[in-house]
Coordinates of C-alpha atoms in Angstrom, one line a residue:
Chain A
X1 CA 38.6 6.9 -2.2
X2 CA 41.7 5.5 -3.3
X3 CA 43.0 2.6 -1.9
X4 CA 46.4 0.9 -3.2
X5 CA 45.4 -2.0 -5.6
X6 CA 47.5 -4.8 -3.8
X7 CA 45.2 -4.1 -0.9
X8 CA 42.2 -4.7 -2.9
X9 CA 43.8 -7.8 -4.8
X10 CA 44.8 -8.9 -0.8
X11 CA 41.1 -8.7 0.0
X12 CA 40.2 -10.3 -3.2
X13 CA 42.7 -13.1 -3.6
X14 CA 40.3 -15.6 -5.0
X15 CA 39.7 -13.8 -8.1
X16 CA 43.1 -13.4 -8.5
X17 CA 44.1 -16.9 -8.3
X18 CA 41.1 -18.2 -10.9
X19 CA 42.5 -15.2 -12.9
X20 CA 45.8 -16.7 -13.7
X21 CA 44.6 -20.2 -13.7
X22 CA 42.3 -19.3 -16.5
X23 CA 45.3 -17.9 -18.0
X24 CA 46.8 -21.3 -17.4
X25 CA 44.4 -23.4 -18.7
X26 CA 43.9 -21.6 -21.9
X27 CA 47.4 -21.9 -22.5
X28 CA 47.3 -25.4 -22.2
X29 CA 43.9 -25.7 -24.2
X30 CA 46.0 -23.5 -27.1
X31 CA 49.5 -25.4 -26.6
X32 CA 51.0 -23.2 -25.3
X33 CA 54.4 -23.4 -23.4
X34 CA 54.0 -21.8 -20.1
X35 CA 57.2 -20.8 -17.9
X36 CA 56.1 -19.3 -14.9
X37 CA 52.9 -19.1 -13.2
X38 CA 52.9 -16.9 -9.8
X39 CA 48.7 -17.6 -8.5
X40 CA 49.3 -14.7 -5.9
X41 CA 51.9 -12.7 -4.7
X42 CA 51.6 -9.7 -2.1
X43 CA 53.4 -7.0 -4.2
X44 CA 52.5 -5.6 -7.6
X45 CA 51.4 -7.4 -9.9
X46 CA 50.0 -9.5 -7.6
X47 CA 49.3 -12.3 -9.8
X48 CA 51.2 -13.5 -13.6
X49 CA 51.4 -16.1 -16.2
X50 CA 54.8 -16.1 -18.1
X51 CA 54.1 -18.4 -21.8
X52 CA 55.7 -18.9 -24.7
X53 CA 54.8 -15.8 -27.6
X54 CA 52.3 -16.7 -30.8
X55 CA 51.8 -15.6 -33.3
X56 CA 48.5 -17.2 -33.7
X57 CA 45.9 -14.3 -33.3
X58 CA 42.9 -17.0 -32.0
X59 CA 45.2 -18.1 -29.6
X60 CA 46.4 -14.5 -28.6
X61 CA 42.9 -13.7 -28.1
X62 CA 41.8 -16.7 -26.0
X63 CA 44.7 -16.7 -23.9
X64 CA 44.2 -12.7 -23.3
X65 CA 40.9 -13.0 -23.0
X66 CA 39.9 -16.5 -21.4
X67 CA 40.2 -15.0 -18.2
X68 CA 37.3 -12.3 -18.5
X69 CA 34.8 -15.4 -20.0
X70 CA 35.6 -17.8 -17.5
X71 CA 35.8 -15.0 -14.4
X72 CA 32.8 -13.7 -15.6
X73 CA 30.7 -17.0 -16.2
X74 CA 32.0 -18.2 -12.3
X75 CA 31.5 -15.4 -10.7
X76 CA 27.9 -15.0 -11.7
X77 CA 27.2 -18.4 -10.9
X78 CA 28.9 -18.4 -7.5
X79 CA 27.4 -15.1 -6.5
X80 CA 23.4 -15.3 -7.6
X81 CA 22.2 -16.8 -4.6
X82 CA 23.9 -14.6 -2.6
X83 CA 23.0 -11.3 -4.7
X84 CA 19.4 -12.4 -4.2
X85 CA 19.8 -12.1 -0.5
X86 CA 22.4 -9.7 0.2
X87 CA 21.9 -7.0 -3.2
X88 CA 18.3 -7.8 -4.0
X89 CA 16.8 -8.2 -0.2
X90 CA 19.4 -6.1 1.3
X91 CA 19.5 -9.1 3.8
X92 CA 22.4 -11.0 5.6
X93 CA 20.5 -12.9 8.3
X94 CA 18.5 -15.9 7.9
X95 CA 19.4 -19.5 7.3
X96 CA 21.8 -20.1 5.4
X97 CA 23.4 -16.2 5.2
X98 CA 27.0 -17.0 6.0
X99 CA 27.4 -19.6 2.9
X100 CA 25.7 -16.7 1.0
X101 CA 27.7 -14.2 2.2
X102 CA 30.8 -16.4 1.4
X103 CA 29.6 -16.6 -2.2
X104 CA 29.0 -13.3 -2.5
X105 CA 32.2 -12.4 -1.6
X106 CA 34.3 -14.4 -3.9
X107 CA 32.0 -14.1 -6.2
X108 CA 32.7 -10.8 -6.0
X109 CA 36.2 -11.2 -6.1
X110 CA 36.1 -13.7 -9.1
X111 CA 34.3 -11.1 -11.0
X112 CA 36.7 -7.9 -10.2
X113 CA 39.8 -10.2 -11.7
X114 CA 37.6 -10.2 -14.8
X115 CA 39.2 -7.8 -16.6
X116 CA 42.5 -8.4 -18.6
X117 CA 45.4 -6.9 -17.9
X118 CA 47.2 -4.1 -20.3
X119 CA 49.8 -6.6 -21.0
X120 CA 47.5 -9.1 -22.7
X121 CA 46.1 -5.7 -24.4
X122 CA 49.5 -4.9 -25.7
X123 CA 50.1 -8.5 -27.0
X124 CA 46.9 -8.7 -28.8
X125 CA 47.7 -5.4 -30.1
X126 CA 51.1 -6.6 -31.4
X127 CA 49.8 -10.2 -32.3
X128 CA 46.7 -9.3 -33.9
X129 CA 46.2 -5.6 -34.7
X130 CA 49.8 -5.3 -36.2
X131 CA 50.3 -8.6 -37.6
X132 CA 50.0 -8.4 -41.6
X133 CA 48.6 -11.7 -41.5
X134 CA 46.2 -11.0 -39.6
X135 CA 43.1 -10.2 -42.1
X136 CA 40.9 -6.9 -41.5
X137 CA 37.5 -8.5 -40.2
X138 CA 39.5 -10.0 -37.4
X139 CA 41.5 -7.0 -36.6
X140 CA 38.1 -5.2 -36.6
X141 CA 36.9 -7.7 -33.8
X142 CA 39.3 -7.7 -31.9
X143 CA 39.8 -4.0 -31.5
X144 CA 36.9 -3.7 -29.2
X145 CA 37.8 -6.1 -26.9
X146 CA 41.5 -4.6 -27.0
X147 CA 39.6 -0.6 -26.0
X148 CA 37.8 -2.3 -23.6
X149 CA 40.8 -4.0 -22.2
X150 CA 42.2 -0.3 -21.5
X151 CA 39.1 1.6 -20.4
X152 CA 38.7 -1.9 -17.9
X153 CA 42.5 -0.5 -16.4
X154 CA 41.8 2.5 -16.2
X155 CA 38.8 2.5 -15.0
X156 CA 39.6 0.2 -12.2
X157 CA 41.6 3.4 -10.2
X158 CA 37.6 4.3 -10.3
X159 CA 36.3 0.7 -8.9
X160 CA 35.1 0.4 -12.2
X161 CA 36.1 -3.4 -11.4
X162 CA 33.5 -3.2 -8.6
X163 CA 30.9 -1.9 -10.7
X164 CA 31.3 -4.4 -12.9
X165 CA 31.3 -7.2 -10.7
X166 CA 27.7 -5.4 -8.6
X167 CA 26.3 -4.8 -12.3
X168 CA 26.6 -8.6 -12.9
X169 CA 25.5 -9.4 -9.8
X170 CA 22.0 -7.1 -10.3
X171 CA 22.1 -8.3 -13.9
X172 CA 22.5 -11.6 -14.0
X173 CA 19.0 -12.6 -11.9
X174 CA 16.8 -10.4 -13.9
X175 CA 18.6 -12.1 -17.2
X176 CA 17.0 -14.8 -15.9
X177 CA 13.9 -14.0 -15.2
X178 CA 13.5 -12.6 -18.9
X179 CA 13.5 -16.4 -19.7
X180 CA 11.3 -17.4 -17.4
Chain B
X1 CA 75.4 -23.8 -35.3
X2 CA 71.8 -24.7 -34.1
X3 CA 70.5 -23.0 -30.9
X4 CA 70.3 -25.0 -27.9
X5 CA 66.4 -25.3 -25.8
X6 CA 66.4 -22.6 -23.5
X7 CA 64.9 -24.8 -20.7
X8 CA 67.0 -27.7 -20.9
X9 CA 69.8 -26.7 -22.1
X10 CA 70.5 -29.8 -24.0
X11 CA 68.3 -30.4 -27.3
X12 CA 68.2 -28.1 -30.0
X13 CA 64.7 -25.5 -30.6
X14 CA 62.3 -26.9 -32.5
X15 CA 60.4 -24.1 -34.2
X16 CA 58.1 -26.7 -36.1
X17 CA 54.7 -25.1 -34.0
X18 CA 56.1 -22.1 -33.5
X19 CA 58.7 -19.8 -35.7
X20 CA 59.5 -18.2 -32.3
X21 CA 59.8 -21.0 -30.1
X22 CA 62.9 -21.1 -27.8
X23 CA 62.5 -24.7 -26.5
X24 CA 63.0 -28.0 -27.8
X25 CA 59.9 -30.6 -28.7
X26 CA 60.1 -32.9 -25.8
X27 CA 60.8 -29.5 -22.9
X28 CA 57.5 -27.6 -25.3
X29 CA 55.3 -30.9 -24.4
X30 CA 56.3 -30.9 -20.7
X31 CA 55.6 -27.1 -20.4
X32 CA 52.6 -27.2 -22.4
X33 CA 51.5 -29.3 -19.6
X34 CA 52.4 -26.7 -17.0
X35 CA 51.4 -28.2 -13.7
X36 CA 48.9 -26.7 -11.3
X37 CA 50.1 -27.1 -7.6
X38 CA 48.5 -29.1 -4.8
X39 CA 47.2 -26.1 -3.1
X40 CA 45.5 -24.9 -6.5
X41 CA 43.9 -27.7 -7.0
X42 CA 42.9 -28.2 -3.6
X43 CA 41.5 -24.4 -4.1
X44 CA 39.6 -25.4 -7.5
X45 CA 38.0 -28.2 -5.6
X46 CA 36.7 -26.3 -3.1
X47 CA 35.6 -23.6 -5.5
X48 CA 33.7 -26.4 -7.3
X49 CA 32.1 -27.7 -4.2
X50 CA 31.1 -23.6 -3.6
X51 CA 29.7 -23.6 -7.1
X52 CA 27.4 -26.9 -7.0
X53 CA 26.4 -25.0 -3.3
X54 CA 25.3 -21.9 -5.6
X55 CA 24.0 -24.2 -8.2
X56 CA 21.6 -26.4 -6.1
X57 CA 20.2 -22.7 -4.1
X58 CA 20.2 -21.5 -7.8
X59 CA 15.6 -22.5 -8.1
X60 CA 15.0 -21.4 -5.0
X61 CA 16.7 -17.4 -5.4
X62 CA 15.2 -17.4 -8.4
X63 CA 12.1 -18.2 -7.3
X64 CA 12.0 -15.5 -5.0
X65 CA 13.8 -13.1 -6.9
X66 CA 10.6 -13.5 -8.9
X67 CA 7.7 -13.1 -6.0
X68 CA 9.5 -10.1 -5.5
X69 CA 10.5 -8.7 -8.8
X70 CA 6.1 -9.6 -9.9
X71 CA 4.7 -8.7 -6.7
X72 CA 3.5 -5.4 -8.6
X73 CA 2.7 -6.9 -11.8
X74 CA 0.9 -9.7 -10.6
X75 CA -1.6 -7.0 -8.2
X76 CA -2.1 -4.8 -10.8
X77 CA -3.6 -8.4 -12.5
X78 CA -5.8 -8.8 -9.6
X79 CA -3.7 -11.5 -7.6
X80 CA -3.3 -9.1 -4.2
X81 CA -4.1 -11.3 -1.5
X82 CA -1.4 -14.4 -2.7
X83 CA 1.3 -12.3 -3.7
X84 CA 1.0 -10.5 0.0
X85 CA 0.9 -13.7 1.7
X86 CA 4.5 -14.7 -0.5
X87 CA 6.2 -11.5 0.3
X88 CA 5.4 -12.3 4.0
X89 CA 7.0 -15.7 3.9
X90 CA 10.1 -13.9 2.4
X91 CA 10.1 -11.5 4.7
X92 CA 10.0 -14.4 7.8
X93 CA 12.4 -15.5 6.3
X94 CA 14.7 -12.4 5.3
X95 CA 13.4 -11.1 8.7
X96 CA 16.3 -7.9 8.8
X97 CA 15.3 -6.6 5.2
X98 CA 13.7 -3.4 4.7
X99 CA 12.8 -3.9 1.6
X100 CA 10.6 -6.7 1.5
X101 CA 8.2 -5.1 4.1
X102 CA 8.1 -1.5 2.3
X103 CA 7.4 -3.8 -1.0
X104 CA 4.5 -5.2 1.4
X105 CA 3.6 -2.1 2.8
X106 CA 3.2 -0.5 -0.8
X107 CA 0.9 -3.0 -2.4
X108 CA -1.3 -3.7 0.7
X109 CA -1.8 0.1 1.2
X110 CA -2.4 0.8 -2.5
X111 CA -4.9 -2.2 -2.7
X112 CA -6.7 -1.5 0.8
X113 CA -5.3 -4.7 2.7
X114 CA -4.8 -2.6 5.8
X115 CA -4.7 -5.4 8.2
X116 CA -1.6 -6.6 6.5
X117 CA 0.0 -3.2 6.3
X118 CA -0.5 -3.2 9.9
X119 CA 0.9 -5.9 11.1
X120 CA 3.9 -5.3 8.4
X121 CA 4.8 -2.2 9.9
X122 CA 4.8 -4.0 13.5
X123 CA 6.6 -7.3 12.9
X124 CA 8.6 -6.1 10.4
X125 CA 9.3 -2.5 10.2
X126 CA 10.0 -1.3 13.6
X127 CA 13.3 -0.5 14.7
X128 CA 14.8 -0.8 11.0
X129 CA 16.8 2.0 9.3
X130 CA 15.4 3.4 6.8
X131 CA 15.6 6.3 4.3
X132 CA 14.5 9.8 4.7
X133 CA 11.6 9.1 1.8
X134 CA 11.5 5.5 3.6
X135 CA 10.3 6.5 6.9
X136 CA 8.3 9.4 5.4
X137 CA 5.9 6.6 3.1
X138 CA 5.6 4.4 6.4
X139 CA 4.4 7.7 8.3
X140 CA 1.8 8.3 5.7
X141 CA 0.5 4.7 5.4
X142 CA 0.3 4.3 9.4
X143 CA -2.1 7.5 9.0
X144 CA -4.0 5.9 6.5
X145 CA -4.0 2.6 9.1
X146 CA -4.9 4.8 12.1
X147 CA -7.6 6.5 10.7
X148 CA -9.3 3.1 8.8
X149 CA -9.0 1.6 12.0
X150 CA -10.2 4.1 14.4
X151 CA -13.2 3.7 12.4
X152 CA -13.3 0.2 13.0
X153 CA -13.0 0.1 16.3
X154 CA -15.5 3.1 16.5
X155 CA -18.5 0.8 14.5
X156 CA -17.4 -1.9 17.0
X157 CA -17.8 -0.4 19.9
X158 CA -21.6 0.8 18.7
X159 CA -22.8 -2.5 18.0
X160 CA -21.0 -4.1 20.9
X161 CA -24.0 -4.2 23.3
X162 CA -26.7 -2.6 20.9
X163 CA -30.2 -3.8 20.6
X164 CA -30.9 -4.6 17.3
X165 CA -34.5 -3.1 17.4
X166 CA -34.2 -0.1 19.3
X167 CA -30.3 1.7 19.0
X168 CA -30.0 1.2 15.3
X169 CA -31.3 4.6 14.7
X170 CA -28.7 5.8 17.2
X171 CA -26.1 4.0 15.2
X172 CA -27.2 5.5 11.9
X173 CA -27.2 9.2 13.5
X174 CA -23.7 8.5 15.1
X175 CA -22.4 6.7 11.5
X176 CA -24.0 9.8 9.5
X177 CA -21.7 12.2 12.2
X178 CA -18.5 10.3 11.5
X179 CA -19.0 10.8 8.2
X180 CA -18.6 14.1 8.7
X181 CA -15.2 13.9 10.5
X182 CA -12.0 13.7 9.2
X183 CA -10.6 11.3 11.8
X184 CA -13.0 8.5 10.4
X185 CA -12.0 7.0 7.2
X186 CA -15.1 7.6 5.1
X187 CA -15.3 4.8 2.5
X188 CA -15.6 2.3 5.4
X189 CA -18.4 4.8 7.0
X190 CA -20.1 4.9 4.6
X191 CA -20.1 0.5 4.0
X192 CA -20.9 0.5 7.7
X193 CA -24.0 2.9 7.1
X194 CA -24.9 0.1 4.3
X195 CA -25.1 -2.6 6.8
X196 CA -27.3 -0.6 9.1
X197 CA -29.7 1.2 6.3
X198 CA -33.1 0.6 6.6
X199 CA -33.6 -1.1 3.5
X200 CA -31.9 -3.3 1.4
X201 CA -32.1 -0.4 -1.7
X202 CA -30.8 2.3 0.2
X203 CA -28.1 -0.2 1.5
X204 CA -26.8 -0.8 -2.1
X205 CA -27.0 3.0 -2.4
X206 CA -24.2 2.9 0.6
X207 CA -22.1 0.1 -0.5
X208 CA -21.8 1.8 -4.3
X209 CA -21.3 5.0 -2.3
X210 CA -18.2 3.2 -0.3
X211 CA -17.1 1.3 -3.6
X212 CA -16.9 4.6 -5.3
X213 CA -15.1 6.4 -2.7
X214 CA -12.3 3.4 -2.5
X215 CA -12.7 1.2 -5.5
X216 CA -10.7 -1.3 -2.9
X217 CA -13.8 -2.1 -1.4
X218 CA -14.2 -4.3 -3.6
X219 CA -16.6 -6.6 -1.2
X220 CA -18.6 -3.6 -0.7
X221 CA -19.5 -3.6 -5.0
X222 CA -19.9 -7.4 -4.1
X223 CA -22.8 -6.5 -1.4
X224 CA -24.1 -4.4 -4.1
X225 CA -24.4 -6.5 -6.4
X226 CA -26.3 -8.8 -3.9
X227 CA -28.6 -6.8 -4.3
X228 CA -29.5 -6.8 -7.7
X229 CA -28.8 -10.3 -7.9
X230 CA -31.7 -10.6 -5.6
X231 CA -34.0 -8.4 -7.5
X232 CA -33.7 -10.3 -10.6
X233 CA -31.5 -7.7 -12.0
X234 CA -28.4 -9.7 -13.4
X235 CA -26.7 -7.7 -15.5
X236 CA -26.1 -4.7 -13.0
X237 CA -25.4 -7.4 -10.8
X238 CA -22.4 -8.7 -12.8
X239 CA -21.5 -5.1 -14.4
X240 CA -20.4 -4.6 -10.6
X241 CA -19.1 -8.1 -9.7
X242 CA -16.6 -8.0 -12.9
X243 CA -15.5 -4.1 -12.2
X244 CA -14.7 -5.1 -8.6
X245 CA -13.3 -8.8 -9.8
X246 CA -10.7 -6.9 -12.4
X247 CA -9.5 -4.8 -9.3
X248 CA -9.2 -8.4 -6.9
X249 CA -9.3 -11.8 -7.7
X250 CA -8.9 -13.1 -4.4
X251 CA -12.0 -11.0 -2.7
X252 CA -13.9 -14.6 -1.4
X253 CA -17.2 -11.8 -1.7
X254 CA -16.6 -11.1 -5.0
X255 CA -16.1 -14.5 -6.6
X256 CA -18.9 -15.7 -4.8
X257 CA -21.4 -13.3 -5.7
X258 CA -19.9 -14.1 -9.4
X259 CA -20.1 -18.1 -9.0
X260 CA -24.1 -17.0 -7.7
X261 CA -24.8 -15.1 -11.0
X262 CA -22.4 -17.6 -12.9
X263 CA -24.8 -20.5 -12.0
X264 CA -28.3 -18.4 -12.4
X265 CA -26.9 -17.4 -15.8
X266 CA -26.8 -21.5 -16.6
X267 CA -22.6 -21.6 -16.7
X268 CA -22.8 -24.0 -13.6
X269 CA -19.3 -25.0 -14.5
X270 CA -17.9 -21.4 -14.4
X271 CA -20.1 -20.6 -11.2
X272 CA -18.1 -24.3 -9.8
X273 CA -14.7 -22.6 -10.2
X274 CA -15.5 -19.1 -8.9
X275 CA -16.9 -21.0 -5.9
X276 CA -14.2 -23.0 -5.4
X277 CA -11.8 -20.3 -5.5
X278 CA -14.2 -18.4 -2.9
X279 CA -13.9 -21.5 -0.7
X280 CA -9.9 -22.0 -1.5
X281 CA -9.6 -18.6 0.3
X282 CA -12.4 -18.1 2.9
X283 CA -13.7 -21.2 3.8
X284 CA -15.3 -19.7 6.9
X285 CA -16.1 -16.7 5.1
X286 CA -20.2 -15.7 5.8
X287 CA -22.5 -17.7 3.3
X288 CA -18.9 -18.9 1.5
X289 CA -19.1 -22.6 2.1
X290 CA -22.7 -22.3 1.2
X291 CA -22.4 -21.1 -2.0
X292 CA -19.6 -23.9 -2.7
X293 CA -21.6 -26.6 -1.6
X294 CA -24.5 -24.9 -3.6
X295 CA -22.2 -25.1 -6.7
X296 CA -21.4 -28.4 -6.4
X297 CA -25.2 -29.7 -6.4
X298 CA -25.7 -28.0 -9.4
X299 CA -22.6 -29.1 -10.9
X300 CA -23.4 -32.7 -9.8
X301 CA -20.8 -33.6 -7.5
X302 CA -23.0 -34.7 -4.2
X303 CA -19.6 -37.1 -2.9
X304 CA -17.6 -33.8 -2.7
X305 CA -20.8 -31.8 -1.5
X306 CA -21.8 -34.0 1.5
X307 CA -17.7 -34.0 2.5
X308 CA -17.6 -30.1 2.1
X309 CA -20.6 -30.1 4.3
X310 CA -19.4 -32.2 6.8
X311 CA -16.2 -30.3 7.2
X312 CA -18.3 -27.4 7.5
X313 CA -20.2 -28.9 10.4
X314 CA -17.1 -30.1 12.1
X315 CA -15.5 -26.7 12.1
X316 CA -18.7 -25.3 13.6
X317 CA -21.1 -23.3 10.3
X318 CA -24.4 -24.1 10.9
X319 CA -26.3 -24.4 7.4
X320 CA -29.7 -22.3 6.9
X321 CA -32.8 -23.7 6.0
X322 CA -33.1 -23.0 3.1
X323 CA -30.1 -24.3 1.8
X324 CA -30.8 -27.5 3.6
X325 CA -34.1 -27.4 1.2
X326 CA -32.1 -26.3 -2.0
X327 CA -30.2 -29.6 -1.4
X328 CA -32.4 -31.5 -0.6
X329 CA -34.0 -30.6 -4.2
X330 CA -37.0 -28.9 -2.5
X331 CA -35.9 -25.2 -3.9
X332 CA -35.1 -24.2 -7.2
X333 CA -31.6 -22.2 -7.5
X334 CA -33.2 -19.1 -8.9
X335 CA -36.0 -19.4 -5.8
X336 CA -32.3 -19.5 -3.1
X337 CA -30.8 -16.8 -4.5
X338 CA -33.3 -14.4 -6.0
X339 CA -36.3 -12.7 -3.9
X340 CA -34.6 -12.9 -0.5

């Protein structure tokens, strides 16, 4: 089914707006400049950070991909009790159920704006993968994370986003329980 | 002519950090600090309140991610009866899940807890939507509950007014008919045609025979073993007990007739914990306080023996005889439990 992707960001504004506030904070935690920061907009692209260009591969990479860690790590957090309930249990009554429902869903939401967007992919690619200073080892870890950036876009016209954010929700529990 | 910042418009680019900076020093400090609006931060706050929420529930989902995620694992190891009772409290408490119940329903049907399986399917099933294959495992196992409980109620209704002395033959001829029907759930037959056999070898012929047709019947290999237990014979006794105890640690009949041949064997400390268990989970379970407070005499512990007993009393048990002389140190334990 496809559905316009401002209508999904509308539904899932929350992610969105950590999204670009990761964005934000890395630039601050790698001094960098920022211009512009728009948390949440109802047209397309529905959410941006405009910062000052480096040339500083680590910094390129955190700032592209700060967003994915920290969306990734909240997400899970905020949604575990409710994936217990609502994913594991298949339950949404009970004590409790509309806080866990409310984590669920932005902590589904947080975990769907995981993904970096092909802009960040095309300035790592220009930062890091075409920068002669850049030495081979890094370029070779970084390209992953670049591919993955691209399969993440163009998978999302697939809800590849929501499969990612379910598959950490299902996940994340039974990585626990490894430990345990 | 040097180029002016791009922000301010006043000072020139300082490219000291950054070859391809287009602001000066003092307008690159203030916009490193880019600030985050009221309404952000008002937003992180109450993202950070949701997050020490999810935190603090954080032990509890776990923990009952993991009743549910080792419910099977942990009956395969013998642990039916706890890990039932568990599921059930999720289930009270996650009344509209499906899945809890058919998790229930599985493990109680495959280990022979019917009674649970019954009253799963009646607080907790009906009226849910379920699959196709759902509803089609739920069928089966309220055939299997049907038929185990007509049988049940069947054996009830004989010995509801019989005379002991003069219809127990009609009882054996009407248990040895049901046998032979297939609306009668024969394993229980045939434990029933135990308890009514004219002898207490042919009756461990019967309870084998049930034990072997449903090796859930675990308490029917524990009457079995009675039996040899009695007639000296310890080592059948406990070739049984442990088979049946490696199927279901929480039988009460099984860990008592091991904490009996535990104590005869002279581990009095083993036969203490098996009788304890026993106790733990049927304290009004037939002869199960007995053997507990039997246990604790041998193990020393008169205090807890004498407030065991009493609770016993209070609830109602009325103690044998001969138990009353085995505490009383006028009976040997060998002389209690062997040659009845």
């Amino acid at each position: 089914m496809i559905i316009p992707g401002f209508v999904i960001s509308i539904l899932t504004f929350p992610g969105v707006v950590v999204h670009e506030l990761a964005h934000q904070l890395f630039c601050r935690w790698c001094k960098i400049p920022v211009y512009q920061v728009v948390y949440f907009q109802m047209k397309n692209p529905c959410g941006y950070v405009l910062h000052e260009r480096t040339n500083d591969p680590v910094k390129n990479f955190l700032t592209a991909m700060g967003p994915f860690f920290i969306n990734t790590v909240l997400g899970a957090l905020l949604i575990l009790p409710g994936s217990v309930q609502v994913v594991a249990f298949r339950s949404i009554a009970g004590t409790g159920s509309i806080l866990n429902l409310l984590l669920v869903w932005i902590g589904i939401s947080v975990l769907m704006h995981a993904f970096p967007s092909t802009g960040d992919a095309k300035s790592m690619v220009s930062c890091i993968l075409k920068n002669p200073e850049v030495s081979v080892p890094a370029k070779i870890l970084a390209a992953p994370f670049i591919g993955l950036i691209y399969l993440g876009a163009i998978g999302s016209m697939f809800w590849l986003d929501l499969v990612y954010a379910i598959a950490v929700a299902l996940a994340i529990p039974n990585l626990i329980l490894l430990f345990l | 002519m040097e180029e002016q910042c791009q922000y301010c418009q006043i000072k020139s680019i300082d490219r000291g950090d950054n070859p391809e900076s287009v602001l000066c020093r003092e307008c690159r400090e203030q916009l490193i600090r880019y600030p985050v609006p009221k309404k952000i931060m008002v937003a992180a706050v109450i993202l950070a309140v949701l997050l020490i929420i999810a935190l603090l529930q954080f032990p509890n989902r776990i923990r009952e991610y993991k009743i549910y995620r080792q419910a099977e694992t942990n009956a395969q190891e013998g642990i039916i009866y706890s890990t039932l009772v568990e599921l059930e409290e999720l289930c009270a408490k996650y009344s509209d899940s499906e899945k809890l119940p058919l998790k229930i329903l599985k493990i109680a049907m495959e280990y022979g807890y019917y009674d649970f399986a019954a009253y799963t399917v009646n607080t907790y099933l009906q009226g849910k939507k379920l699959s196709e294959w759902e509803y089609d495992e739920v069928l089966k196992a309220v055939a299997v509950i049907e038929k185990y409980y007509a049988t049940y109620d069947a054996f009830e209704a004989l010995i509801q007014d019989a005379d002991q002395e003069n219809d127990v033959d009609r009882i054996r001829q009407e248990l040895t008919r049901m046998e032979q029907e297939n609306t009668f759930y024969r394993p229980l037959v045939s434990y029933y045609q135990g308890m009514v056999a004219k002898d207490q070898s042919s009756a461990a012929v019967q309870y084998l025979k049930a034990y072997q047709e449903d090796s859930n019947l675990t308490y029917a290999a524990a009457q079995a073993a009675n039996y040899y237990r009695r007639t000296g014979d310890l080592k059948t006794a406990r070739t049984y007990l442990e088979e049946a105890y490696g199927r279901n640690r929480e039988d009460p009949e099984v860990l008592r007739g091991m904490a009996i041949v535990e104590m005869l064997e002279g581990n009095s400390a083993e036969g203490l914990t098996m009788a304890e268990e026993a106790y733990r989970l049927s304290p009004e379970g037939q002869y199960v306080a007995d053997t507990y407070l039997v246990a604790l005499m041998e193990n020393g512990k008169t205090k807890e023996m004498e407030q065991v007993k009493k609770t016993g009393t209070e609830s109602g048990i009325t103690w044998d005889e001969q138990l009353e002389e085995f505490l009383k140190g006028k009976m040997t334990l060998a002389d209690y439990y062997c040659g009845e």
